[in-house]
Coordinates of C-alpha atoms and ligand atoms in Angstrom, one line a residue:
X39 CA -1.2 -24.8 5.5
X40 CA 0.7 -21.8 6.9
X41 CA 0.5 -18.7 4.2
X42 CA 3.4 -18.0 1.5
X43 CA 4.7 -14.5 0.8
X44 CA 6.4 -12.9 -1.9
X45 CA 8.1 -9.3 -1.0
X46 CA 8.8 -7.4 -4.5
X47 CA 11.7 -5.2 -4.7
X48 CA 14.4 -3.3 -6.8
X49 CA 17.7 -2.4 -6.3
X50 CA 16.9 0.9 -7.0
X51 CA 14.2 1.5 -4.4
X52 CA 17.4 1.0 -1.6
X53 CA 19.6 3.3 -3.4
X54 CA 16.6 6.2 -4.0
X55 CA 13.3 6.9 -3.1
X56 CA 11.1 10.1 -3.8
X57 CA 11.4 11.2 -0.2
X58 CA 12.5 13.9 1.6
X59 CA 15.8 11.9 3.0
X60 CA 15.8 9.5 0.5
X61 CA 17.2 6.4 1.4
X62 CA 15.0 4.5 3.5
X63 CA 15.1 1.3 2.3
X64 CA 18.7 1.5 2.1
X65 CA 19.4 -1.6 4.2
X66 CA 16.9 -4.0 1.8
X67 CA 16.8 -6.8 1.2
X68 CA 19.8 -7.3 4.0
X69 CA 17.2 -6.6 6.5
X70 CA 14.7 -9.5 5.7
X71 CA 17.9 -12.3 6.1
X72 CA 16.1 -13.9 8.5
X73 CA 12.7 -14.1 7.3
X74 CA 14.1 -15.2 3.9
X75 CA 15.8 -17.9 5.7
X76 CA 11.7 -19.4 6.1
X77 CA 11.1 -21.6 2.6
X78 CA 7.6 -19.9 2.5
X79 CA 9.0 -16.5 1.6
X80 CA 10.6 -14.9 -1.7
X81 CA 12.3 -12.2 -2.6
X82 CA 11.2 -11.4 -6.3
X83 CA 12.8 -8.7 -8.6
X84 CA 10.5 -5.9 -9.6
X85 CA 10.4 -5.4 -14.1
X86 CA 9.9 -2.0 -15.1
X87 CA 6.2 -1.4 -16.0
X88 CA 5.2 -1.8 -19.7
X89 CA 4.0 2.1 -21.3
X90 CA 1.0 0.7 -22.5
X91 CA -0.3 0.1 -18.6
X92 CA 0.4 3.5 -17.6
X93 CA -1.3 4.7 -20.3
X94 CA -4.8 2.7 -19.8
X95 CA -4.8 4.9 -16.1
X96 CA -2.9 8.0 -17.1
X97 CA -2.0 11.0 -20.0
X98 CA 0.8 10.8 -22.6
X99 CA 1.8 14.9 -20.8
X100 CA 1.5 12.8 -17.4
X101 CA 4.2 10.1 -18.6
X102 CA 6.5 13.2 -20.1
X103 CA 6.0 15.3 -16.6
X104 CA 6.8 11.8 -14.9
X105 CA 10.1 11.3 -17.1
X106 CA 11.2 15.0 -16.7
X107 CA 11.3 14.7 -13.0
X108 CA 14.4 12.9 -11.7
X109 CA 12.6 11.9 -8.3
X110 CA 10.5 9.8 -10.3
X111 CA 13.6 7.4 -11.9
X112 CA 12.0 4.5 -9.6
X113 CA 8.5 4.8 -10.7
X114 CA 7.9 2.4 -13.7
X115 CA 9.8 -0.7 -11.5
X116 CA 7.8 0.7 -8.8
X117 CA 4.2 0.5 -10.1
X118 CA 6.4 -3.1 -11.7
X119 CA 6.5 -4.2 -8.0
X120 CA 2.8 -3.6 -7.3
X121 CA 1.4 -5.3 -10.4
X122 CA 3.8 -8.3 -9.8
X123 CA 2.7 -8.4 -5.9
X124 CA -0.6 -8.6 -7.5
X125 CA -0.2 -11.4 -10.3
X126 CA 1.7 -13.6 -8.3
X127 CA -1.3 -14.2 -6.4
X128 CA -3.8 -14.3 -8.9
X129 CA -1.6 -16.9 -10.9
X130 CA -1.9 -18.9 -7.4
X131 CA 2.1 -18.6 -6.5
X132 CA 1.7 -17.0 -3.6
X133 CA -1.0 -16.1 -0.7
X134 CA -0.1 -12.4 -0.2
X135 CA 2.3 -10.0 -1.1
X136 CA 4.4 -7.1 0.5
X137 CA 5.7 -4.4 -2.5
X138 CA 8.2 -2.0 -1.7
X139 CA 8.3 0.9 -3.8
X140 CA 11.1 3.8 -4.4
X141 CA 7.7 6.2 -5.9
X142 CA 4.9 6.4 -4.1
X143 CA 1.2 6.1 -6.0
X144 CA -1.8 7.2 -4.2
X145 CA -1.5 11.3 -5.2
X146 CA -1.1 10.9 -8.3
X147 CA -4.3 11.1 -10.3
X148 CA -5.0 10.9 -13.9
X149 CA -3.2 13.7 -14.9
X150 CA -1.4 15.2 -11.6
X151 CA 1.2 13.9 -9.2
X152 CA 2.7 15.0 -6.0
X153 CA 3.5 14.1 -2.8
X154 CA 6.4 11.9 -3.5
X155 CA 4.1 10.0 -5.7
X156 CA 4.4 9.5 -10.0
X157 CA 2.4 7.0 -11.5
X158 CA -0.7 5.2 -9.5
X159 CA 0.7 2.2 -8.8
X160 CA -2.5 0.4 -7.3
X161 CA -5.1 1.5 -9.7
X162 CA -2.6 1.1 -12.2
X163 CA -2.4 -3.0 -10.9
X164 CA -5.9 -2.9 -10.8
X165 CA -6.4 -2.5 -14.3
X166 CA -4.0 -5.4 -15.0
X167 CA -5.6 -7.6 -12.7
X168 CA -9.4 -7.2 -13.7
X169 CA -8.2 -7.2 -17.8
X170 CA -6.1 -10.3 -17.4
X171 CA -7.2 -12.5 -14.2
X172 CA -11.4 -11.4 -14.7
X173 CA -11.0 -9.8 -11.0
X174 CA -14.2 -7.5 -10.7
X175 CA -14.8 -6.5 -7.0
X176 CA -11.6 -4.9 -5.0
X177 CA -11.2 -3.6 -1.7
X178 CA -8.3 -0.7 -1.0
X179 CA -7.5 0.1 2.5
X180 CA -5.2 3.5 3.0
X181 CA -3.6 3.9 6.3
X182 CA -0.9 6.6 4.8
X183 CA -1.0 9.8 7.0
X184 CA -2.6 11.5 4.0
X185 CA -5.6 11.4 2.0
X186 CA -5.0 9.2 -1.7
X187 CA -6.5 12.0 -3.4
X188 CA -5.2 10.5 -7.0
X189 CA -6.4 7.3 -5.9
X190 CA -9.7 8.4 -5.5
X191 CA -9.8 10.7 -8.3
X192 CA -9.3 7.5 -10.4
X193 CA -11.4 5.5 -8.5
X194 CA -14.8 7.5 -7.5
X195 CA -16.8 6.7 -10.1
X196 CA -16.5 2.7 -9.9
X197 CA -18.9 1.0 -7.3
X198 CA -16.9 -2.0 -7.8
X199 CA -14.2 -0.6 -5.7
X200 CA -14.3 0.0 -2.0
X201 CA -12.0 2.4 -0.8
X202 CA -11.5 3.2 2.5
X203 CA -9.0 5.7 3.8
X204 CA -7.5 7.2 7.1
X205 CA -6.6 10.8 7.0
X206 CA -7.9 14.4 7.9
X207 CA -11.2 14.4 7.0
X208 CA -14.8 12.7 7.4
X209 CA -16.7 11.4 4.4
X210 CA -19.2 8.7 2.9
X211 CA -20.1 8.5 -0.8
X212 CA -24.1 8.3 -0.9
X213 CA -23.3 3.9 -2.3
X214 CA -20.9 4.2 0.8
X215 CA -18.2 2.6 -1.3
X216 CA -15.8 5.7 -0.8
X217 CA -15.0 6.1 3.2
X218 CA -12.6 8.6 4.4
X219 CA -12.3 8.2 8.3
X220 CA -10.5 11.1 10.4
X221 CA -7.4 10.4 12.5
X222 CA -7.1 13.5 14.3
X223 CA -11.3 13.1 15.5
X224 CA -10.1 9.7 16.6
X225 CA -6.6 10.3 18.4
X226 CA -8.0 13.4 19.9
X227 CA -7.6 12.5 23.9
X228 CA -5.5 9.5 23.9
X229 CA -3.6 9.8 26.3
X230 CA -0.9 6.6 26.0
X231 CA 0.9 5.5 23.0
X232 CA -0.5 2.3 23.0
X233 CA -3.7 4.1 23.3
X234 CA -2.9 5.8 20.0
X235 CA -2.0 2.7 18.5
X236 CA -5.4 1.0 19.7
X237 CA -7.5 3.8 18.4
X238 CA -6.1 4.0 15.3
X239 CA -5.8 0.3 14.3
X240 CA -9.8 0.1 15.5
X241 CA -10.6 2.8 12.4
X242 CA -9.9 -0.5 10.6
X243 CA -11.2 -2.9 12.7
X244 CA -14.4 -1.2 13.1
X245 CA -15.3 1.1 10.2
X246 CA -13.3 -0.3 7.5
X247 CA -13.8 -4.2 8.1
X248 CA -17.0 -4.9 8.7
X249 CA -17.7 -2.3 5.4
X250 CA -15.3 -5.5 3.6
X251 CA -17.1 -8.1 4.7
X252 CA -20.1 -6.8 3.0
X253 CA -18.5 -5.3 0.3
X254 CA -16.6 -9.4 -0.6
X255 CA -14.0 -8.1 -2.7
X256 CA -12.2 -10.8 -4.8
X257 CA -8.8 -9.0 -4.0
X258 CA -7.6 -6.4 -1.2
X259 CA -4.6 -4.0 -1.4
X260 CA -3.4 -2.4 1.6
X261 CA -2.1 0.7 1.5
X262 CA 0.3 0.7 4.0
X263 CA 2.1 4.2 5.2
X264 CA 4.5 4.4 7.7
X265 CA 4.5 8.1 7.7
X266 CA 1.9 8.3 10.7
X267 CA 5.2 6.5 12.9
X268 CA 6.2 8.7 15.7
X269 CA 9.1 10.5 14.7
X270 CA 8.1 10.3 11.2
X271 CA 7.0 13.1 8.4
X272 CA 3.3 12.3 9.3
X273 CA 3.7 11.8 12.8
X274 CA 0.6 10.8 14.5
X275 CA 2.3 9.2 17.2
X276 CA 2.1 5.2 16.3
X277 CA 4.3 2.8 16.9
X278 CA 4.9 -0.7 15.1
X279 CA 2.3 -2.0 17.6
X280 CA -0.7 -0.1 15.4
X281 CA 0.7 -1.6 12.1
X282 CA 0.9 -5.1 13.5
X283 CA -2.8 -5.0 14.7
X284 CA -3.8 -3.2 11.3
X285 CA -1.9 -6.3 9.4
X286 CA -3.5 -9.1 11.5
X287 CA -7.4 -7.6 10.9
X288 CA -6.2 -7.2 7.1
X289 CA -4.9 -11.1 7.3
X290 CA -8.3 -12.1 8.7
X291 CA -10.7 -10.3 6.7
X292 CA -8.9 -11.1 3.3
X293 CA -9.0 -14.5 4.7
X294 CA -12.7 -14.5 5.0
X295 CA -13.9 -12.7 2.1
X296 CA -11.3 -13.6 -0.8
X297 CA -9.2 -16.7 0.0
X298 CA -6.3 -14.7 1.5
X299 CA -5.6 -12.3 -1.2
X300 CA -4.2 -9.6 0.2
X301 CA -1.1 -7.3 -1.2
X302 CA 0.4 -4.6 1.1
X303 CA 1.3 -1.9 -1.0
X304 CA 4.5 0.1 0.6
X305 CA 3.3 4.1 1.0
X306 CA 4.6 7.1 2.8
X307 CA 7.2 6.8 5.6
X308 CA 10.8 8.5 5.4
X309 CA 13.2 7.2 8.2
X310 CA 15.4 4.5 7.5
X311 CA 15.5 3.1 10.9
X312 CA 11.6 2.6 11.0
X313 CA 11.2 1.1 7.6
X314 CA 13.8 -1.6 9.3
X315 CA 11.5 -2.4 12.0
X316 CA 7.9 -2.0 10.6
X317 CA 8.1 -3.4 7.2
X318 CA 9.8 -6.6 8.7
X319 CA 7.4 -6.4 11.4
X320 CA 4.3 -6.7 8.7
X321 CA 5.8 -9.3 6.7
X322 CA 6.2 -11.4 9.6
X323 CA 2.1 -11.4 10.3
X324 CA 1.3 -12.0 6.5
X325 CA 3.2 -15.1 6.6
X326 CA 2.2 -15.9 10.0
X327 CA 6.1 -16.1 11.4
X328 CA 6.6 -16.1 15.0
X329 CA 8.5 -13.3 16.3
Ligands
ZN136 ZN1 1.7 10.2 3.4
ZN137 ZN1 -8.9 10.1 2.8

């Protein structure tokens, strides 16, 4: 039986978005007609987050900066989106999920945010998914341009969660359950963009996913980044091609280890006319749609 995908969302997240030109998402949900036309994907409607989940991952002065900021006015349907992505699979709905966000989640730690980021929207899911489905091991894969320092802030002390992340730096905890692989080392000397897009998507098909399939996580969140498109804020020089091969590896792996649970978590990324071809472009492979 061919997978079924729900894609969260918010009007809000098309009218704003904590980024530096704002309106990415500005031609969701038009953009997914024709997927939506398939019965095996839904368009859900993100709720506003409940206080009492923020405040199991982050401060009450957190919360306050948060409201005070008027670039966060997305956040709480936005971390909404990511624990709904989440629960609709648990509760057996759906087999993976695609969450688009207005805020961003993986700088923000316990008590910080930056980066066009306000409340941790994946460890903040997380928390709901392990208190109310029993969830205990969970893998997080971060191909954003830059490093989730709040995610890992939150996260380094927990062995039960295997986070692996793309971005400037080299690094292995000693329980090797906290990976940070470097793009630039890899990228250095391609000399093609599809030779960019090869290297990079093998950081997860070579690090990252055999470190999964040992790790057998019940649940998998890809943190998915389009910043690293050429062109883009965090320009690394990838095309959709890199992003395709990174969902298919992420399809197969969840598919191995944890029945398909996988949720692809929308990150960085700022041009409107990208976000209209990747984020189709992903949704298509998690439901296994022919182009
Ligand atoms: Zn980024
Ligand atoms: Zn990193």
């Amino acid at each position: 039986m061919k997978p079924s995908v729900a894609i969260i969302y918010h009007e809000s997240f098309s009218r704003r978005s904590y980024l530096t030109q704002g309106t990415r998402l500005q031609d969701f949900p038009a953009v997914l007609e024709n997927i939506l036309k398939d019965e095996r994907f839904h368009l859900l409607y993100a709720p506003p987050i409940r206080e009492e989940l923020i405040l199991r991952v982050h401060s009450r002065d957190h919360i306050e900066e948060v409201m005070r900021d008027p670039l966060c006015s997305t956040a709480w349907h936005s971390v909404g989106s990511v624990v709904l992505g989440a629960e609709t699979i648990l509760k057996g709905e759906h087999s993976r999920s695609f969450a688009l966000i207005g805020a961003g989640g993986h700088h923000a730690g316990r008590n910080y945010f930056w980066g066009y980021c306000c409340f941790n929207d994946v460890v903040i899911a997380i928390d709901v998914i392990r208190s109310s489905y029993g969830v205990r091991r969970i893998a997080i894969v971060d191909t954003d341009a830059h490093h989730g320092d709040g995610t890992r802030e939150l996260v380094k002390d927990d062995p039960t969660i295997l986070h692996c992340c793309i971005c400037q730096q080299n690094y292995e905890s000693s329980d090797g359950t906290k990976i940070d692989v470097s793009a630039y080392d890899k990228l250095r000397g391609a000399k093609s963009p599809s030779e960019r897009n090869a290297l990079y998507a093998s950081i997860v098909q070579r690090d990252f996913i055999p470190r999964i399939r040992e790790f057998r996580p019940e649940f998998i969140f890809w943190y998915f980044g389009f910043d690293t498109h050429r062109g883009d804020y965090g320009d690394l020089g990838l095309t959709v091609e890199a992003y395709e091969a990174i969902a298919r590896a992420m399809c197969s792996v969840s598919d191995e280890t944890c029945g398909g649970k996988l949720e692809v978590v929308l990150g960085g990324g700022s041009s409107r006319s990208i976000a209209n071809n990747v984020i189709p472009s992903v949704i298509r492979i998690l439901g296994d749609l022919g182009i």
